[in-house]
Coordinates of C-alpha atoms and ligand atoms in Angstrom, one line a residue:
M65 CA -141.8 -49.7 145.7
K66 CA -138.0 -49.3 145.5
T67 CA -136.6 -47.8 148.7
A68 CA -134.5 -44.8 148.3
T69 CA -130.8 -44.7 149.4
R70 CA -130.5 -43.1 152.8
Y71 CA -128.0 -40.4 153.7
L72 CA -126.9 -39.9 157.2
N73 CA -125.4 -37.3 159.5
F74 CA -121.6 -37.6 160.3
I75 CA -120.8 -36.9 163.9
G76 CA -117.6 -37.6 165.7
G77 CA -116.3 -39.8 162.8
R78 CA -119.5 -42.0 162.6
W79 CA -122.3 -42.0 160.1
V80 CA -125.5 -41.8 162.2
E81 CA -129.2 -41.4 161.8
A82 CA -130.9 -38.3 163.2
A83 CA -132.0 -38.5 166.9
S84 CA -135.6 -38.2 165.6
G85 CA -135.2 -41.3 163.4
R86 CA -137.0 -39.3 160.7
W87 CA -136.1 -38.6 157.1
F88 CA -136.7 -36.1 154.4
E89 CA -136.5 -36.5 150.6
S90 CA -134.2 -34.9 148.1
R91 CA -135.8 -34.7 144.7
N92 CA -134.7 -33.9 141.2
P93 CA -136.0 -30.5 140.3
A94 CA -136.0 -31.4 136.5
D95 CA -138.2 -34.4 137.3
H96 CA -139.8 -34.1 140.7
G97 CA -141.1 -37.6 140.7
E98 CA -137.5 -38.8 141.1
V99 CA -136.3 -39.1 144.7
V100 CA -132.5 -38.8 144.7
G101 CA -132.4 -40.1 148.2
E102 CA -133.7 -39.8 151.8
V103 CA -131.8 -37.8 154.3
A104 CA -131.6 -37.7 158.1
K105 CA -134.1 -35.1 159.4
S106 CA -132.2 -33.6 162.3
G107 CA -132.8 -31.1 165.1
A108 CA -131.2 -29.4 168.1
E109 CA -130.2 -32.7 169.7
D110 CA -128.1 -33.7 166.7
V111 CA -126.6 -30.3 166.7
D112 CA -125.6 -30.7 170.4
R113 CA -123.9 -33.9 169.6
A114 CA -122.1 -32.6 166.6
V115 CA -120.9 -29.5 168.5
A116 CA -119.7 -31.7 171.4
A117 CA -117.7 -33.8 168.9
A118 CA -116.2 -30.7 167.2
Q119 CA -115.2 -29.2 170.6
K120 CA -113.5 -32.5 171.6
A121 CA -111.6 -32.8 168.3
F122 CA -110.5 -29.1 168.3
A123 CA -108.0 -29.9 171.1
G124 CA -106.0 -32.1 168.8
W125 CA -106.6 -30.6 165.4
R126 CA -105.5 -27.1 166.3
L127 CA -102.1 -28.6 167.2
V128 CA -101.6 -30.5 163.9
P129 CA -99.1 -28.4 162.0
A130 CA -100.8 -26.3 159.3
P131 CA -98.7 -27.8 156.5
R132 CA -100.0 -31.3 157.5
R133 CA -103.5 -30.0 157.5
G134 CA -102.8 -28.6 154.1
E135 CA -101.6 -32.0 152.9
I136 CA -105.0 -33.4 153.7
L137 CA -106.7 -30.7 151.6
G138 CA -104.2 -31.6 148.8
R139 CA -105.7 -35.1 148.9
V140 CA -109.2 -33.7 148.9
A141 CA -108.3 -31.8 145.7
A142 CA -107.0 -35.0 144.1
I143 CA -110.1 -37.1 145.0
L144 CA -112.4 -34.3 143.8
R145 CA -110.5 -34.3 140.5
E146 CA -110.9 -38.0 140.1
R147 CA -114.6 -37.9 140.9
K148 CA -115.4 -34.7 139.0
E149 CA -117.6 -36.2 136.4
E150 CA -119.6 -38.4 138.7
L151 CA -120.1 -35.6 141.2
S152 CA -121.1 -33.2 138.5
R153 CA -123.8 -35.6 137.3
L154 CA -125.1 -36.1 140.8
L155 CA -125.1 -32.3 141.3
T156 CA -127.2 -31.8 138.2
R157 CA -129.6 -34.5 139.3
E158 CA -130.0 -33.0 142.7
M159 CA -129.9 -29.3 142.0
G160 CA -130.8 -29.0 138.3
K161 CA -128.0 -26.7 136.9
V162 CA -126.8 -27.9 133.4
L163 CA -124.0 -30.3 133.4
E164 CA -121.4 -27.9 132.0
E165 CA -122.1 -25.6 134.9
A166 CA -122.1 -28.5 137.4
R167 CA -118.6 -29.3 136.2
G168 CA -117.7 -25.6 136.8
D169 CA -119.1 -25.9 140.3
V170 CA -117.0 -28.9 141.1
Q171 CA -114.0 -27.3 139.5
E172 CA -114.4 -24.4 141.8
S173 CA -114.2 -26.7 144.8
I174 CA -111.1 -28.4 143.3
D175 CA -109.5 -25.0 143.0
T176 CA -110.5 -24.0 146.5
A177 CA -109.0 -27.2 147.9
A178 CA -105.7 -26.7 146.0
Y179 CA -105.5 -23.1 147.3
A180 CA -106.2 -24.3 150.8
A181 CA -103.5 -27.0 150.5
G182 CA -101.0 -24.2 149.6
E183 CA -102.2 -22.0 152.4
G184 CA -101.2 -24.6 154.8
V185 CA -97.6 -23.6 154.3
R186 CA -98.4 -19.8 154.5
L187 CA -101.0 -18.8 157.0
M188 CA -98.8 -15.7 157.3
G189 CA -98.5 -13.4 160.2
K190 CA -96.4 -10.3 160.3
T191 CA -93.2 -9.3 162.1
V192 CA -92.7 -5.6 162.8
P193 CA -90.0 -3.7 164.7
S194 CA -90.7 -3.0 168.4
E195 CA -90.3 0.6 169.6
L196 CA -88.1 -0.8 172.5
A197 CA -84.6 -2.3 172.3
D198 CA -84.3 -6.1 172.8
K199 CA -87.9 -6.7 172.1
F200 CA -89.6 -8.6 169.3
A201 CA -93.1 -8.1 167.9
M202 CA -95.2 -10.2 165.6
T203 CA -98.6 -11.5 164.9
I204 CA -99.7 -15.1 164.4
R205 CA -102.9 -16.6 163.2
V206 CA -104.8 -19.0 165.4
P207 CA -108.0 -20.9 164.8
V208 CA -111.3 -19.5 166.0
G209 CA -112.7 -22.8 167.4
V210 CA -115.9 -24.6 166.3
C211 CA -117.3 -23.1 163.1
G212 CA -121.0 -23.5 162.1
L213 CA -121.1 -23.5 158.3
I214 CA -124.5 -23.0 156.7
S215 CA -124.5 -23.3 152.9
P216 CA -127.0 -22.7 150.1
W217 CA -128.2 -25.0 147.4
N218 CA -127.2 -23.0 144.3
F219 CA -123.5 -24.0 144.4
P220 CA -123.7 -27.3 146.2
T221 CA -120.0 -28.1 146.1
A222 CA -118.3 -24.7 145.5
I223 CA -119.8 -22.7 148.3
P224 CA -119.4 -25.4 151.0
S225 CA -115.8 -25.7 149.9
W226 CA -115.3 -21.9 150.3
K227 CA -116.2 -22.4 153.9
L228 CA -115.0 -25.9 154.8
F229 CA -111.5 -25.8 153.3
P230 CA -110.2 -22.5 154.7
A231 CA -111.8 -23.3 158.1
L232 CA -110.1 -26.7 158.3
V233 CA -106.6 -25.6 157.1
S234 CA -106.8 -22.8 159.7
G235 CA -107.2 -25.4 162.4
N236 CA -110.9 -25.0 163.2
T237 CA -113.3 -27.9 163.6
V238 CA -116.7 -27.6 161.9
V239 CA -120.3 -28.4 162.0
F240 CA -121.6 -28.3 158.5
K241 CA -125.3 -27.7 157.7
P242 CA -125.9 -27.9 154.0
A243 CA -129.1 -26.6 152.3
S244 CA -131.9 -29.1 152.7
D245 CA -132.4 -29.0 148.9
T246 CA -128.9 -30.4 148.1
P247 CA -127.9 -32.6 151.1
I248 CA -126.7 -35.5 149.0
V249 CA -123.9 -33.7 147.1
A250 CA -123.0 -32.2 150.5
T251 CA -122.7 -35.8 151.9
E252 CA -120.4 -36.7 149.1
M253 CA -118.2 -33.7 150.0
V254 CA -117.9 -34.9 153.6
R255 CA -117.2 -38.5 152.5
I256 CA -114.3 -37.1 150.5
L257 CA -113.0 -35.2 153.5
E258 CA -113.2 -38.4 155.5
E259 CA -111.4 -40.4 152.8
A260 CA -108.7 -37.8 152.6
G261 CA -107.9 -38.3 156.2
V262 CA -109.6 -35.6 158.2
P263 CA -109.6 -37.0 161.8
A264 CA -112.9 -38.0 163.6
G265 CA -114.8 -35.1 164.9
V266 CA -113.0 -32.4 162.9
V267 CA -115.8 -32.3 160.3
N268 CA -119.4 -33.0 161.4
L269 CA -122.4 -33.0 159.1
V270 CA -125.9 -32.3 160.3
H271 CA -128.8 -32.4 157.8
G272 CA -132.0 -30.6 158.1
G273 CA -133.9 -27.3 157.8
G274 CA -132.7 -23.8 158.7
G275 CA -135.2 -23.5 161.5
D276 CA -134.5 -26.9 163.1
V277 CA -130.7 -27.2 162.6
G278 CA -129.4 -23.9 161.3
M279 CA -130.7 -21.7 164.1
A280 CA -129.8 -24.3 166.7
L281 CA -126.2 -24.1 165.4
V282 CA -126.3 -20.3 165.4
R283 CA -127.6 -20.1 169.0
H284 CA -125.3 -22.9 170.3
P285 CA -122.9 -21.4 172.9
G286 CA -120.2 -24.0 171.8
V287 CA -120.0 -22.5 168.3
A288 CA -117.5 -19.7 168.0
L289 CA -118.2 -18.7 164.4
I290 CA -121.0 -18.8 161.9
S291 CA -120.6 -18.5 158.2
F292 CA -123.8 -18.3 156.2
T293 CA -124.7 -17.8 152.6
G294 CA -128.3 -17.2 151.7
S295 CA -131.0 -14.6 151.8
S296 CA -130.6 -11.2 153.4
G297 CA -133.7 -11.9 155.6
V298 CA -132.2 -15.0 157.2
G299 CA -128.8 -13.3 157.3
R300 CA -130.3 -10.4 159.4
E301 CA -131.8 -12.9 161.9
I302 CA -128.5 -14.8 162.1
A303 CA -126.5 -11.5 162.6
G304 CA -128.9 -10.5 165.4
E305 CA -128.3 -13.8 167.2
C306 CA -124.6 -13.7 166.7
G307 CA -124.5 -10.0 167.7
K308 CA -126.2 -10.8 171.0
A309 CA -123.7 -13.6 171.7
L310 CA -120.7 -11.5 170.4
K311 CA -120.1 -14.4 168.0
R312 CA -118.0 -14.0 164.9
C313 CA -120.3 -14.1 161.9
S314 CA -119.6 -13.9 158.2
L315 CA -122.6 -13.3 155.8
E316 CA -122.9 -13.6 152.1
L317 CA -126.4 -12.5 151.2
G318 CA -128.5 -11.1 148.3
G319 CA -127.6 -9.3 145.1
K320 CA -129.3 -7.2 142.5
N321 CA -126.5 -7.1 140.0
A322 CA -126.4 -4.8 137.0
S323 CA -124.5 -4.6 133.8
I324 CA -124.0 -1.2 132.2
V325 CA -124.0 -1.3 128.4
M326 CA -122.6 2.0 127.1
D327 CA -123.1 3.5 123.6
D328 CA -119.5 2.5 122.7
A329 CA -119.9 -1.1 123.9
D330 CA -119.1 -4.2 121.8
L331 CA -122.8 -5.1 121.6
E332 CA -122.3 -8.7 120.6
L333 CA -120.1 -9.2 123.6
A334 CA -122.6 -7.4 125.8
V335 CA -125.5 -9.7 124.6
D336 CA -123.4 -12.8 125.2
G337 CA -122.6 -11.6 128.8
S338 CA -126.2 -10.7 129.5
I339 CA -127.6 -14.0 128.4
W340 CA -124.9 -15.9 130.4
G341 CA -125.3 -13.7 133.5
A342 CA -129.1 -13.6 133.5
F343 CA -130.0 -17.1 132.5
G344 CA -127.0 -19.2 133.4
T345 CA -127.9 -21.3 136.5
T346 CA -131.5 -20.2 135.6
G347 CA -130.7 -16.9 137.3
Q348 CA -130.1 -18.6 140.6
R349 CA -126.8 -17.0 141.5
C350 CA -126.2 -14.2 144.0
T351 CA -124.1 -12.7 141.2
A352 CA -126.8 -13.1 138.4
T353 CA -127.3 -10.2 136.1
S354 CA -130.7 -9.0 137.1
R355 CA -130.6 -5.5 135.6
V356 CA -129.2 -4.2 132.4
I357 CA -128.7 -0.5 132.2
V358 CA -128.4 0.3 128.6
H359 CA -127.6 3.6 126.8
S360 CA -130.6 4.9 124.7
K361 CA -128.4 5.2 121.6
V362 CA -127.8 1.4 121.4
K363 CA -130.8 0.1 123.2
D364 CA -132.8 -1.1 120.2
V365 CA -130.1 -3.0 118.6
Y366 CA -129.0 -4.6 121.9
L367 CA -132.5 -5.5 122.9
Q368 CA -133.4 -7.1 119.6
A369 CA -130.4 -9.4 119.8
L370 CA -131.0 -10.1 123.5
V371 CA -134.6 -11.1 123.1
K372 CA -133.9 -13.3 120.1
R373 CA -131.2 -15.2 122.0
A374 CA -133.4 -15.5 125.2
R375 CA -136.2 -17.0 123.2
G376 CA -133.8 -19.5 121.6
L377 CA -132.5 -20.9 124.8
K378 CA -133.2 -24.6 125.2
L379 CA -134.8 -25.7 128.5
G380 CA -134.7 -29.1 130.0
S381 CA -132.9 -31.6 132.1
G382 CA -129.3 -30.4 132.7
L383 CA -128.1 -33.9 131.9
D384 CA -128.9 -33.3 128.3
E385 CA -125.8 -31.5 127.0
S386 CA -127.7 -29.5 124.5
V387 CA -129.8 -27.8 127.2
K388 CA -128.8 -24.3 128.3
V389 CA -131.3 -23.6 131.1
G390 CA -132.3 -26.1 133.8
P391 CA -135.2 -25.9 136.2
L392 CA -135.6 -23.7 139.3
M393 CA -134.7 -25.4 142.5
N394 CA -138.2 -26.2 143.8
E395 CA -141.9 -25.3 143.5
A396 CA -141.7 -22.5 146.1
R397 CA -139.0 -20.9 144.0
R398 CA -141.1 -21.0 140.9
V399 CA -144.1 -19.5 142.7
E400 CA -141.9 -16.7 144.0
V401 CA -140.3 -16.0 140.7
H402 CA -143.7 -15.9 139.0
S403 CA -145.1 -13.5 141.6
H404 CA -142.3 -11.0 140.9
V405 CA -143.1 -11.3 137.2
E406 CA -146.8 -10.8 137.7
A407 CA -146.2 -7.8 139.9
G408 CA -143.9 -6.3 137.3
V409 CA -146.5 -6.7 134.6
K410 CA -149.1 -5.1 136.8
A411 CA -146.8 -2.2 137.6
G412 CA -146.6 -1.5 133.8
A413 CA -143.2 -3.0 132.8
K414 CA -143.1 -4.2 129.2
L415 CA -142.7 -8.0 129.0
L416 CA -140.6 -8.8 125.9
C417 CA -140.4 -12.6 126.3
G418 CA -141.0 -15.3 128.8
G419 CA -143.0 -14.5 131.9
R420 CA -144.5 -17.8 132.7
P421 CA -143.7 -21.4 133.8
A422 CA -142.4 -23.3 130.9
S423 CA -144.4 -26.0 129.3
G424 CA -143.6 -28.4 126.4
A425 CA -142.1 -31.7 125.8
G426 CA -140.0 -33.0 128.7
L427 CA -140.8 -30.0 130.9
A428 CA -144.0 -31.1 132.7
N429 CA -142.4 -32.7 135.7
G430 CA -139.8 -30.0 136.4
W431 CA -139.8 -26.5 137.9
F432 CA -139.0 -24.8 134.6
Y433 CA -139.5 -21.1 134.0
E434 CA -139.2 -19.3 130.7
P435 CA -136.2 -16.9 130.3
T436 CA -137.9 -13.5 130.9
V437 CA -137.0 -10.0 129.7
F438 CA -138.7 -6.8 130.8
D439 CA -138.2 -3.4 129.1
G440 CA -139.3 0.0 130.4
V441 CA -138.1 -0.6 134.0
K442 CA -137.2 2.4 136.1
P443 CA -134.4 2.2 138.6
G444 CA -136.7 2.5 141.6
D445 CA -139.3 -0.1 140.4
A446 CA -139.8 -3.3 142.4
L447 CA -138.4 -5.3 139.4
A448 CA -135.2 -3.3 139.6
Q449 CA -135.0 -3.4 143.4
E450 CA -136.0 -6.9 144.7
E451 CA -133.8 -10.0 144.3
I452 CA -135.7 -12.5 142.2
F453 CA -133.2 -15.4 142.0
G454 CA -134.7 -16.6 138.8
P455 CA -134.4 -16.1 135.0
V456 CA -135.7 -12.6 134.9
L457 CA -133.8 -9.6 133.4
S458 CA -135.0 -6.0 133.7
V459 CA -133.8 -3.4 131.2
I460 CA -133.4 0.2 132.3
T461 CA -132.6 2.9 129.7
V462 CA -130.3 5.8 130.4
D463 CA -128.9 8.7 128.4
S464 CA -125.4 9.1 130.0
F465 CA -122.6 7.4 132.0
D466 CA -123.5 9.4 135.1
E467 CA -127.1 8.3 134.9
A468 CA -126.0 4.7 134.4
I469 CA -123.8 4.7 137.5
A470 CA -126.6 6.3 139.6
A471 CA -129.0 3.7 138.4
L472 CA -126.5 0.9 139.2
N473 CA -125.9 2.2 142.7
N474 CA -129.7 2.7 143.3
S475 CA -129.9 -0.7 145.2
K476 CA -129.8 -1.9 148.7
Y477 CA -127.4 -4.7 147.6
G478 CA -123.8 -4.4 146.3
L479 CA -122.4 -7.7 145.2
S480 CA -121.3 -7.6 141.6
A481 CA -121.5 -5.3 138.6
S482 CA -120.2 -5.0 135.1
I483 CA -119.7 -2.3 132.5
Y484 CA -119.3 -2.8 128.7
T485 CA -117.4 0.1 127.2
R486 CA -114.3 0.6 125.0
D487 CA -113.5 3.9 126.7
V488 CA -110.7 3.4 129.3
N489 CA -111.6 6.6 131.1
R490 CA -115.2 5.4 131.6
A491 CA -114.0 2.0 132.7
F492 CA -111.8 3.5 135.4
R493 CA -114.5 5.9 136.6
A494 CA -116.7 2.9 137.0
I495 CA -114.0 1.1 139.0
R496 CA -113.9 4.1 141.3
D497 CA -117.7 4.8 141.6
V498 CA -119.6 1.5 141.7
E499 CA -120.9 0.5 145.1
T500 CA -120.2 -3.3 144.7
G501 CA -117.6 -5.7 146.0
I502 CA -116.9 -7.1 142.5
L503 CA -116.7 -5.3 139.2
Y504 CA -116.2 -6.8 135.7
V505 CA -115.1 -4.6 132.8
N506 CA -116.3 -6.0 129.5
S507 CA -117.6 -9.2 131.0
S508 CA -120.7 -10.5 132.7
T509 CA -121.6 -10.1 136.4
I510 CA -120.9 -13.8 137.1
G511 CA -117.8 -15.9 137.1
A512 CA -115.8 -15.0 140.1
E513 CA -112.5 -16.9 140.5
N514 CA -112.0 -18.7 143.8
H515 CA -108.6 -17.3 144.5
L516 CA -109.8 -13.7 144.7
P517 CA -111.9 -12.1 147.4
F518 CA -115.7 -12.6 147.0
G519 CA -118.4 -10.6 148.7
G520 CA -120.3 -7.4 148.6
L521 CA -121.3 -4.0 150.1
K522 CA -124.5 -2.8 151.7
E523 CA -127.1 -5.5 152.5
T524 CA -125.1 -8.1 150.6
G525 CA -123.0 -8.9 153.6
N526 CA -121.4 -7.7 156.8
G527 CA -117.9 -6.7 155.6
H528 CA -116.3 -10.1 155.2
R529 CA -114.9 -11.7 152.0
E530 CA -114.8 -15.3 151.1
G531 CA -112.4 -16.6 148.5
G532 CA -108.6 -16.4 148.1
W533 CA -106.5 -15.0 151.0
A534 CA -109.4 -13.0 152.4
A535 CA -111.3 -16.1 153.6
Y536 CA -108.4 -16.7 156.0
D537 CA -109.3 -13.5 157.8
I538 CA -112.7 -15.0 158.6
Y539 CA -111.3 -18.3 159.9
T540 CA -108.4 -17.1 162.0
E541 CA -107.9 -14.8 165.0
I542 CA -104.9 -12.6 165.0
R543 CA -102.8 -13.0 168.1
T544 CA -100.2 -10.2 168.7
V545 CA -97.1 -11.5 170.4
Y546 CA -94.4 -9.4 172.1
V547 CA -91.1 -11.1 173.3
D548 CA -89.0 -8.9 175.5
Y549 CA -85.5 -10.3 175.7
S550 CA -83.9 -7.4 177.5
G551 CA -84.2 -9.0 180.9
K552 CA -85.6 -5.9 182.5
L553 CA -88.9 -4.0 182.8
Q554 CA -89.3 -1.9 179.6
R555 CA -92.4 0.3 179.5
A556 CA -93.8 1.1 176.1
Q557 CA -94.6 4.7 175.3
I558 CA -92.6 5.7 178.4
D559 CA -89.1 4.3 178.7
N560 CA -87.9 5.2 175.2
R561 CA -89.1 8.8 175.5
P562 CA -86.8 11.4 177.0
Q563 CA -88.6 12.8 180.1
G564 CA -90.1 16.2 179.6
Q565 CA -88.9 16.6 176.1
A566 CA -90.7 16.5 172.8
A567 CA -89.9 13.6 170.5
P568 CA -87.3 14.3 167.9
R569 CA -88.7 15.7 164.6
Ligands
UN1_75 C1 -123.2 -17.4 144.2 O1 -124.0 -17.1 143.3 O2 -123.6 -17.5 145.4 O3 -119.1 -15.7 140.5 C2 -121.8 -17.7 144.0 C3 -119.9 -16.7 140.3 C4 -119.6 -18.0 140.9 C5 -120.0 -18.0 142.3 C6 -121.4 -17.5 142.6 N1 -118.2 -18.3 140.7 O4 -120.9 -16.5 139.6

């Protein structure tokens, strides 16, 4: 038997095996007989070593001028650009998304690196006037310390880059725990950081499961910040631990995103957007369109076109460029998606297409699932409430704009939303009234650009935003600095106020 390539942890600038000496496999979800590689199965001991290395490196890295740190990220962008095609292919093999989307994933990390490179010469603070004479007031940004970065498998290069690159440019050191479903792409990302010149100990990589490695990182007293993207259930547990330790914590969690299709919508555009939003990445995006809220006047025409398109989507290995829908990530995902579908059927929703694991030529060894559309779903039904993270779209019918907005907001999540309408007044009302962190007008619920803030309301997160300038609020502390050059004691709120008199109006 051919032995699989082995992928190691990266600690203190050295590639090392896990302390346990054990390994786990990463397999191709489109062909689960194919082992993409074996990966160091780590635990709390490896986390301890990685945190110690990151703490040691922090002393030097925080003093490297930010523009110099930015230059390293500039090199990261260049290497990613050079290796885009090869990385995209690896990403498709390890995670399953179709090649075109894998290229988009890698492109998002290139864009994030380029933005980070530029941010090295900004990292702006503010200067404001002091209320006292001969006194200067300003804020500066300082790094937080050792950051524990825990990333999901659905965007194996983009989401790690949203965390790693701003953290590094800001002067933090990191311990990175990628999803155990996509450890090999993550290893390549760290190799690129190493090649670009990130000093030893600044980036550390520890592979393994959430229970063994992730929670050890969350609970580690040497870690100052946790950034996590994943399920709301795990996010809640992490938030609890971080809360107890008063640790900075940024969470990007579930979504149950809806598109509103109004009676004046461009229906062809709406169908395009629904197909892309619901079945792109096999529905495995936090931003996936999981509900469509359609006006009764256009419902029949919209649904007919939608179902026809959904039925015609080609499934298969994402490496085949004619394929539109790849597999689900793993067997457990497929079991879970199917259980949501079965419960929906039982509850009386009308299954229009799909609804079962896909079979057929070339699909037997992958975790494929048929693109699924349900009609007759009510806003409060489980199908309209629970995040499914699979190719399942539920259609809710309404008779008015107000009813549509109420249905959209009837969710514990609030990541992204979209509205199809040609009426500018309705568009602006939606901009005002949706309870989501992201809204698209006349476009799908997916496709956020990296240089704008990304995140959501309610149980989607805890108030932070990744992406663009907003990410830098996660990875820096604000230090407020006063410089008094008067040479005497000046007391704020006291010395500049005439005694016993009201302030001038
Ligand atoms: C995610 O699903 O977790 O907006 C991220 C989008 C992508 C990022 C999705 N740019 O769909």
